[in-house]
C-alpha cells in the first residue's frame, strides 16, 4: 500500500542494542524505563544503573502496544525476559497507559535525570525537543529539576514539524541538518514554525525559486529561534545539553549554539533515550529505597 | 523547584509558576480561583522523592490559562490575583 506513495523521507531508523559486557544475572537490581512519546517510544533496561539494553521505535496508534513493542524490541537481542526486571517506570506523553509500569514519573523529571547520566553531572540546562512539545529544564548536579517549563500548546518547531518538512521537501530526515548548511548565504528564517503555515510558506518559497537547501536552512533557523526564546525563559546556565531526536539535527543545534553562545555537550548515548534512561534510574533509586511495588 | 505550567504562542507567554519548595499543598489557592485552574494532588508528579501534597495547574487547563485566568486580569485597574494573595507561603506567580 505504501509502495505507490514513494519513499517516506521522514522515517528515521529504529534501533535496538544490548551491552555485551554485562551479565544481567549478576545484577542486584534490573530496572526498566519506558518512555512513550507522541512520535517515538523507547524502552531501556539498566543493570544496577548501567545501560544494559534498549529499543527505540516509532509510536504506534495506541500507547499500550507501543510500550510493549518497544520493550520487546529492547529485549530482542538479550536472553532476559520481562518478568526478571524488578521495577518498571513509565514516562512520556503516554505514561498512564504503560501496562507494565509499577509507577509513572513525568518526562520532565526523567529527562533531567537521564541527561545527568548521559552528559555528566555538569549539566544545568536541558532542552528536550520532543515529537509534539518543547521542554526547557534546569537541574542541579544530581539531575534533580530546579526549574522547568514545557510548551505543548502546538507542535510548531518540534520533531513532528521537522518530519513533515523533510517529507514535503523530499529530503531524508537524517540529511536535513547537513543539507541546511549547503547554502551560499544563510536565508532569513521562515516567519512561522507552525507546521501548517510553514508548509505553505515553504511551497511559496520554492515557487519563488529558492533552492531546497535554502528552505531547509530557513526552517531550521526559525526552529532554533523559537526554542531559544523558551530557553531564555527558564534561564540558561552552563553546561547545556540537548536531548530528543532534534539533538541529532545539526541544522537546528548549530544555529541554536550560535544564538546561545554555548556549545552543547556531546554524548555517546542515543539522545532519544534520555527519558527512558531517567525513568530506569528512578526505578533503581526506588528499589534501593525499598519502596514497594505500586500500581 | 519552580514548576511552570502554561504555554507561549505568537501573542505572548502565559505561565503560572509554583515554587514546590514553598508550597505545602494547603489548597487555599484552589478555593479562591474562579476558573478552577488549580488543584491539589497527593504527590508531585515531577519529583518522585518529594513527599506531601502539592498544587498544580490542572492538566486540561495548561493550554487555556490565558483565557481561564482572564477574569482575574481586567485590562485596566488590575487587582491582586486571588490565588497569589491566598497563598500563605507566596508560592504562586504569574508571568503575565
Short mmCIF file of C-alpha atoms in Angstrom, two decimals:
data_model
loop_
_atom_site.label_atom_id
_atom_site.label_comp_id
_atom_site.label_asym_id
_atom_site.label_seq_id
_atom_site.Cartn_x
_atom_site.Cartn_y
_atom_site.Cartn_z
CA UNK A 1 0.00 0.00 0.00
CA UNK A 2 2.79 2.36 0.90
CA UNK A 3 4.68 1.45 -2.29
CA UNK A 4 2.67 3.77 -4.50
CA UNK A 5 3.30 6.65 -2.10
CA UNK A 6 7.01 6.56 -2.87
CA UNK A 7 9.74 6.84 -0.24
CA UNK A 8 8.85 8.22 3.17
CA UNK A 9 11.61 10.71 3.82
CA UNK A 10 10.63 11.42 7.40
CA UNK A 11 11.23 7.82 8.54
CA UNK A 12 14.11 7.74 10.96
CA UNK A 13 15.82 4.46 11.78
CA UNK A 14 14.54 2.33 14.62
CA UNK A 15 17.28 0.67 16.64
CA UNK A 16 17.97 -1.73 19.45
CA UNK A 17 21.15 -2.58 21.28
CA UNK A 18 22.50 -4.77 24.04
CA UNK A 19 25.60 -4.19 26.14
CA UNK A 20 27.87 -7.21 25.55
CA UNK A 21 29.91 -6.54 28.71
CA UNK A 22 27.05 -7.11 31.13
CA UNK A 23 25.77 -10.32 32.62
CA UNK A 24 22.34 -9.36 33.85
CA UNK A 25 22.24 -12.41 36.11
CA UNK A 26 24.85 -10.75 38.33
CA UNK A 27 22.92 -7.52 38.79
CA UNK A 28 21.22 -6.83 42.08
CA UNK A 29 18.52 -4.66 40.51
CA UNK A 30 17.27 -4.72 36.95
CA UNK A 31 15.14 -1.69 36.26
CA UNK A 32 13.26 -0.67 33.17
CA UNK A 33 12.28 2.72 31.82
CA UNK A 34 9.56 3.01 29.20
CA UNK A 35 9.16 6.39 27.53
CA UNK A 36 6.09 6.52 25.30
CA UNK A 37 6.23 9.75 23.39
CA UNK A 38 3.93 11.13 20.74
CA UNK A 39 6.27 10.19 17.92
CA UNK A 40 8.76 7.68 19.35
CA UNK A 41 8.81 5.12 22.15
CA UNK A 42 11.87 3.88 23.97
CA UNK A 43 12.43 1.05 26.38
CA UNK A 44 15.61 0.82 28.41
CA UNK A 45 16.84 -1.88 30.78
CA UNK A 46 19.52 -0.97 33.29
CA UNK A 47 21.53 -3.36 35.44
CA UNK A 48 22.41 -1.60 38.71
CA UNK A 49 22.40 1.73 36.92
CA UNK A 50 24.43 0.67 33.87
CA UNK A 51 22.75 0.67 30.47
CA UNK A 52 22.14 -2.94 29.51
CA UNK A 53 19.72 -2.85 26.59
CA UNK A 54 17.44 -0.51 24.74
CA UNK A 55 14.89 -0.38 21.97
CA UNK A 56 13.83 2.74 20.12
CA UNK A 57 10.77 2.62 17.87
CA UNK A 58 8.10 4.82 16.37
CA UNK A 59 4.98 5.11 18.49
CA UNK A 60 2.01 3.27 17.06
CA UNK A 61 -1.64 4.10 17.33
CA UNK A 62 -2.00 3.18 20.99
CA UNK A 63 0.28 3.61 23.98
CA UNK A 64 -0.12 0.10 25.44
CA UNK A 65 1.02 -1.64 22.26
CA UNK A 66 3.78 0.92 21.67
CA UNK A 67 5.15 0.38 25.17
CA UNK A 68 5.11 -3.40 24.79
CA UNK A 69 6.63 -3.23 21.30
CA UNK A 70 9.46 -1.02 22.46
CA UNK A 71 10.15 -3.35 25.39
CA UNK A 72 10.07 -6.49 23.23
CA UNK A 73 12.40 -4.74 20.80
CA UNK A 74 14.80 -3.90 23.64
CA UNK A 75 14.75 -7.49 24.92
CA UNK A 76 15.08 -8.99 21.43
CA UNK A 77 18.87 -9.29 21.45
CA UNK A 78 19.06 -10.39 25.10
CA UNK A 79 18.25 -13.62 26.91
CA UNK A 80 16.36 -11.61 29.51
CA UNK A 81 12.61 -11.90 29.95
CA UNK A 82 10.34 -9.10 31.08
CA UNK A 83 9.45 -10.90 34.34
CA UNK A 84 13.08 -10.78 35.52
CA UNK A 85 13.04 -6.98 35.61
CA UNK A 86 12.40 -5.77 39.18
CA UNK A 87 10.78 -2.44 38.53
CA UNK A 88 9.37 -0.57 35.56
CA UNK A 89 8.74 3.14 35.39
CA UNK A 90 6.57 4.63 32.67
CA UNK A 91 7.14 8.14 31.42
CA UNK A 92 6.31 10.39 28.49
CA UNK A 93 3.12 11.58 26.91
CA UNK A 94 1.56 8.10 27.05
CA UNK A 95 2.85 7.15 30.51
CA UNK A 96 -0.53 6.44 32.09
CA UNK A 97 -1.05 3.70 29.50
CA UNK A 98 2.17 1.77 30.01
CA UNK A 99 0.81 -1.61 31.14
CA UNK A 100 3.95 -3.00 32.81
CA UNK A 101 4.78 0.19 34.72
CA UNK A 102 4.94 -0.13 38.51
CA UNK A 103 4.86 3.63 38.72
CA UNK A 104 4.87 6.69 36.48
CA UNK A 105 7.08 9.77 36.61
CA UNK A 106 6.73 12.80 34.35
CA UNK A 107 9.07 13.20 31.42
CA UNK A 108 10.37 16.44 32.97
CA UNK A 109 11.96 14.63 35.92
CA UNK A 110 13.10 11.75 33.73
CA UNK A 111 14.79 13.91 31.12
CA UNK A 112 16.78 15.81 33.71
CA UNK A 113 17.84 12.55 35.37
CA UNK A 114 18.65 10.98 32.02
CA UNK A 115 20.67 14.00 30.85
CA UNK A 116 22.61 13.93 34.11
CA UNK A 117 23.54 10.31 33.37
CA UNK A 118 24.25 10.77 29.65
CA UNK A 119 26.09 14.09 29.75
CA UNK A 120 27.52 14.05 33.27
CA UNK A 121 26.74 15.99 36.44
CA UNK A 122 27.90 19.33 34.96
CA UNK A 123 24.61 19.67 33.03
CA UNK A 124 22.46 22.53 34.33
CA UNK A 125 20.19 23.30 31.38
CA UNK A 126 18.45 20.56 29.44
CA UNK A 127 16.48 21.12 26.29
CA UNK A 128 14.27 18.34 25.06
CA UNK A 129 12.57 18.75 21.74
CA UNK A 130 10.00 16.01 21.57
CA UNK A 131 7.62 14.99 18.86
CA UNK A 132 4.95 17.48 19.88
CA UNK A 133 6.37 19.60 22.66
CA UNK A 134 9.40 21.50 23.82
CA UNK A 135 10.74 21.18 27.37
CA UNK A 136 13.24 23.55 28.90
CA UNK A 137 14.62 22.22 32.19
CA UNK A 138 17.15 23.43 34.73
CA UNK A 139 18.65 20.93 37.14
CA UNK A 140 21.29 20.52 39.81
CA UNK A 141 24.33 18.25 39.83
CA UNK A 142 22.25 15.24 40.87
CA UNK A 143 19.81 15.65 37.98
CA UNK A 144 17.08 16.99 40.25
CA UNK A 145 14.86 19.54 38.50
CA UNK A 146 15.10 23.07 39.87
CA UNK A 147 13.07 24.91 37.26
CA UNK A 148 11.17 23.81 34.19
CA UNK A 149 8.66 24.76 31.61
CA UNK A 150 7.00 22.80 28.89
CA UNK A 151 5.20 24.12 25.86
CA UNK A 152 2.79 21.62 24.37
CA UNK A 153 0.25 24.09 23.06
CA UNK A 154 1.11 23.21 19.48
CA UNK A 155 3.66 21.24 17.52
CA UNK A 156 5.30 24.33 15.99
CA UNK A 157 9.04 23.90 15.93
CA UNK A 158 9.01 20.33 17.24
CA UNK A 159 10.19 16.98 15.98
CA UNK A 160 7.00 16.18 14.15
CA UNK A 161 7.20 19.52 12.35
CA UNK A 162 10.66 18.56 11.13
CA UNK A 163 9.34 15.20 9.90
CA UNK A 164 6.58 16.91 7.93
CA UNK A 165 9.13 19.28 6.42
CA UNK A 166 11.57 16.57 5.38
CA UNK A 167 8.72 14.74 3.67
CA UNK A 168 7.46 17.87 1.94
CA UNK A 169 10.89 18.72 0.56
CA UNK A 170 11.84 15.12 -0.18
CA UNK A 171 14.96 15.20 1.97
CA UNK A 172 15.64 12.19 4.23
CA UNK A 173 15.29 13.29 7.86
CA UNK A 174 18.89 12.33 8.67
CA UNK A 175 20.22 14.63 5.94
CA UNK A 176 18.19 17.74 6.80
CA UNK A 177 20.80 19.22 9.16
CA UNK A 178 23.80 18.84 6.86
CA UNK A 179 21.89 19.96 3.77
CA UNK A 180 20.68 23.11 5.54
CA UNK A 181 24.29 24.33 5.60
CA UNK A 182 24.84 23.73 1.91
CA UNK A 183 23.77 27.26 1.04
CA UNK A 184 25.78 30.22 -0.24
CA UNK A 185 24.20 32.63 2.18
CA UNK A 186 22.08 31.99 5.28
CA UNK A 187 18.50 32.93 4.30
CA UNK A 188 16.15 34.74 6.73
CA UNK A 189 14.14 32.35 8.95
CA UNK A 190 10.62 31.44 7.83
CA UNK A 191 8.16 33.70 9.61
CA UNK A 192 6.27 30.91 11.39
CA UNK A 193 7.23 27.48 12.68
CA UNK A 194 3.57 26.47 12.70
CA UNK A 195 3.57 23.27 10.68
CA UNK A 196 0.59 24.32 8.59
CA UNK A 197 1.81 27.85 7.83
CA UNK A 198 5.42 26.79 7.39
CA UNK A 199 4.33 24.23 4.83
CA UNK A 200 2.55 26.79 2.69
CA UNK A 201 5.39 29.27 3.18
CA UNK A 202 7.88 26.64 2.03
CA UNK A 203 5.85 25.84 -1.07
CA UNK A 204 5.71 29.55 -1.79
CA UNK A 205 9.48 29.97 -1.38
CA UNK A 206 10.15 27.02 -3.69
CA UNK A 207 7.89 28.59 -6.28
CA UNK A 208 9.86 31.82 -5.97
CA UNK A 209 12.95 29.87 -6.93
CA UNK A 210 14.57 29.16 -3.57
CA UNK A 211 16.70 26.02 -3.50
CA UNK A 212 15.52 23.17 -1.26
CA UNK A 213 18.60 23.61 0.95
CA UNK A 214 17.77 27.27 1.47
CA UNK A 215 14.23 26.43 2.56
CA UNK A 216 15.64 23.87 4.99
CA UNK A 217 18.03 26.47 6.35
CA UNK A 218 15.20 28.97 6.81
CA UNK A 219 13.09 26.42 8.69
CA UNK A 220 15.93 25.17 10.91
CA UNK A 221 16.76 28.78 11.79
CA UNK A 222 13.15 29.57 12.70
CA UNK A 223 13.01 26.48 14.89
CA UNK A 224 16.24 27.43 16.68
CA UNK A 225 14.83 30.91 17.38
CA UNK A 226 11.61 29.53 18.80
CA UNK A 227 13.49 27.12 21.04
CA UNK A 228 15.86 29.85 22.16
CA UNK A 229 13.02 32.09 23.36
CA UNK A 230 11.71 29.29 25.58
CA UNK A 231 15.16 28.53 26.97
CA UNK A 232 15.64 32.18 27.87
CA UNK A 233 12.50 31.98 29.96
CA UNK A 234 13.91 29.31 32.31
CA UNK A 235 17.34 30.94 32.17
CA UNK A 236 20.35 29.38 30.51
CA UNK A 237 23.16 28.15 32.70
CA UNK A 238 26.21 26.16 31.66
CA UNK A 239 26.56 23.30 30.88
CA UNK A 240 23.89 22.86 28.27
CA UNK A 241 22.60 19.64 26.71
CA UNK A 242 20.02 18.79 24.07
CA UNK A 243 18.06 15.54 24.29
CA UNK A 244 15.47 14.01 21.98
CA UNK A 245 15.52 13.45 18.25
CA UNK A 246 16.27 17.07 17.36
CA UNK A 247 19.68 16.74 19.08
CA UNK A 248 20.61 14.69 16.01
CA UNK A 249 19.77 17.56 13.67
CA UNK A 250 22.84 19.81 13.39
CA UNK A 251 20.81 22.26 11.31
CA UNK A 252 18.96 23.21 14.49
CA UNK A 253 21.60 22.56 17.17
CA UNK A 254 24.37 24.56 15.46
CA UNK A 255 22.07 27.51 14.88
CA UNK A 256 20.95 27.29 18.48
CA UNK A 257 24.58 27.25 19.60
CA UNK A 258 25.13 30.45 17.64
CA UNK A 259 22.15 32.15 19.34
CA UNK A 260 23.13 30.98 22.82
CA UNK A 261 26.87 31.30 22.55
CA UNK A 262 27.15 27.98 24.40
CA UNK A 263 28.44 24.76 22.96
CA UNK A 264 26.05 21.88 23.77
CA UNK A 265 27.62 18.87 25.47
CA UNK A 266 28.15 15.70 23.49
CA UNK A 267 27.26 12.17 24.44
CA UNK A 268 27.93 8.68 23.16
CA UNK A 269 24.38 7.62 24.03
CA UNK A 270 21.44 7.87 21.65
CA UNK A 271 19.90 11.23 22.56
CA UNK A 272 16.36 9.86 22.15
CA UNK A 273 16.91 7.62 25.18
CA UNK A 274 17.16 10.37 27.82
CA UNK A 275 13.62 9.99 29.16
CA UNK A 276 13.73 6.19 29.34
CA UNK A 277 17.18 6.18 30.95
CA UNK A 278 15.98 8.69 33.55
CA UNK A 279 12.95 6.51 34.23
CA UNK A 280 15.10 3.40 34.73
CA UNK A 281 17.35 5.35 37.11
CA UNK A 282 14.34 6.45 39.16
CA UNK A 283 13.32 2.80 39.25
CA UNK A 284 16.73 1.89 40.63
CA UNK A 285 16.61 4.64 43.26
CA UNK A 286 13.15 3.49 44.36
CA UNK A 287 14.31 -0.14 44.53
CA UNK A 288 17.26 0.89 46.69
CA UNK A 289 14.98 2.88 48.95
CA UNK A 290 12.97 -0.30 49.30
CA UNK A 291 9.77 1.23 48.04
CA UNK A 292 7.27 -1.50 47.43
CA UNK A 293 5.68 -2.06 44.06
CA UNK A 294 2.83 0.25 43.30
CA UNK A 295 0.33 0.01 40.55
CA UNK B 1 11.67 23.50 42.20
CA UNK B 2 9.96 26.15 40.09
CA UNK B 3 7.29 24.35 38.11
CA UNK B 4 5.89 26.41 35.25
CA UNK B 5 2.63 25.44 33.60
CA UNK B 6 1.25 27.13 30.54
CA UNK B 7 2.41 27.99 27.08
CA UNK B 8 3.79 30.67 24.84
CA UNK B 9 2.48 31.47 21.39
CA UNK B 10 2.58 34.35 18.96
CA UNK B 11 0.59 36.55 21.34
CA UNK B 12 2.80 36.18 24.39
CA UNK B 13 3.90 33.87 27.19
CA UNK B 14 1.39 32.60 29.72
CA UNK B 15 2.83 30.63 32.61
CA UNK B 16 1.83 30.01 36.22
CA UNK B 17 4.83 29.10 38.31
CA UNK B 18 4.53 27.12 41.55
CA UNK B 19 7.54 27.07 43.86
CA UNK B 20 7.37 23.49 45.13
CA UNK B 21 9.83 24.24 47.94
CA UNK B 22 7.35 26.77 49.35
CA UNK B 23 4.04 25.09 48.51
CA UNK B 24 2.75 22.78 51.24
CA UNK B 25 -0.38 21.77 49.38
CA UNK B 26 -2.74 23.58 51.77
CA UNK B 27 -5.10 24.33 48.88
CA UNK B 28 -6.07 27.89 49.91
CA UNK B 29 -5.47 28.98 46.30
CA UNK B 30 -7.75 26.29 44.86
CA UNK B 31 -10.89 27.58 46.52
CA UNK B 32 -10.40 31.22 45.56
CA UNK B 33 -9.77 30.54 41.86
CA UNK B 34 -12.91 31.31 39.85
CA UNK B 35 -11.55 29.47 36.82
CA UNK B 36 -10.88 26.12 38.57
CA UNK B 37 -7.38 26.28 37.19
CA UNK B 38 -5.59 24.81 40.20
CA UNK B 39 -5.84 21.55 42.10
CA UNK B 40 -4.04 19.82 44.97
CA UNK B 41 -2.63 16.39 44.25
CA UNK B 42 -1.09 13.88 46.69
CA UNK B 43 2.32 13.54 45.10
CA UNK B 44 4.46 15.81 42.96
CA UNK B 45 4.45 14.09 39.55
CA UNK B 46 7.71 15.84 38.67
CA UNK B 47 9.61 14.72 41.74
CA UNK B 48 9.18 11.11 42.88
CA UNK B 49 11.14 11.78 46.08
CA UNK B 50 9.11 14.69 47.34
CA UNK B 51 6.62 13.71 50.00
CA UNK B 52 3.39 15.53 50.63
CA UNK B 53 0.65 17.20 48.58
CA UNK B 54 1.30 19.91 46.03
CA UNK B 55 -0.65 22.40 43.94
CA UNK B 56 -0.54 22.02 40.17
CA UNK B 57 -2.34 23.58 37.24
CA UNK B 58 -4.96 21.10 36.07
CA UNK B 59 -3.72 19.20 33.06
CA UNK B 60 -6.55 20.22 30.75
CA UNK B 61 -6.04 23.88 31.73
CA UNK B 62 -2.37 24.08 30.69
CA UNK B 63 -3.16 25.40 27.25
CA UNK B 64 -6.09 27.56 28.27
CA UNK B 65 -4.79 29.62 31.15
CA UNK B 66 -4.71 32.83 29.14
CA UNK B 67 -8.50 32.56 28.88
CA UNK B 68 -9.27 30.97 32.23
CA UNK B 69 -7.16 33.43 34.19
CA UNK B 70 -8.56 36.29 32.14
CA UNK B 71 -11.40 37.05 34.55
CA UNK B 72 -8.90 37.93 37.29
CA UNK B 73 -6.90 40.11 34.92
CA UNK B 74 -9.02 43.01 33.69
CA UNK B 75 -7.22 45.26 31.21
CA UNK B 76 -7.33 48.28 33.50
CA UNK B 77 -7.10 48.64 37.29
CA UNK B 78 -5.79 45.20 37.96
CA UNK B 79 -6.48 43.97 41.48
CA UNK B 80 -4.10 41.49 43.18
CA UNK B 81 -4.61 37.96 41.88
CA UNK B 82 -6.70 35.83 44.29
CA UNK B 83 -4.50 32.74 44.02
CA UNK B 84 -1.32 34.70 44.62
CA UNK B 85 -2.88 36.57 47.55
CA UNK B 86 -4.40 33.48 49.13
CA UNK B 87 -1.11 31.61 49.35
CA UNK B 88 0.34 31.90 52.87
CA UNK B 89 3.76 30.88 51.56
CA UNK B 90 3.86 33.10 48.47
CA UNK B 91 4.46 30.09 46.27
CA UNK B 92 2.49 31.17 43.19
CA UNK B 93 3.49 33.60 40.46
CA UNK B 94 2.04 34.53 37.07
CA UNK B 95 4.22 35.51 34.12
CA UNK B 96 1.76 37.94 32.54
#
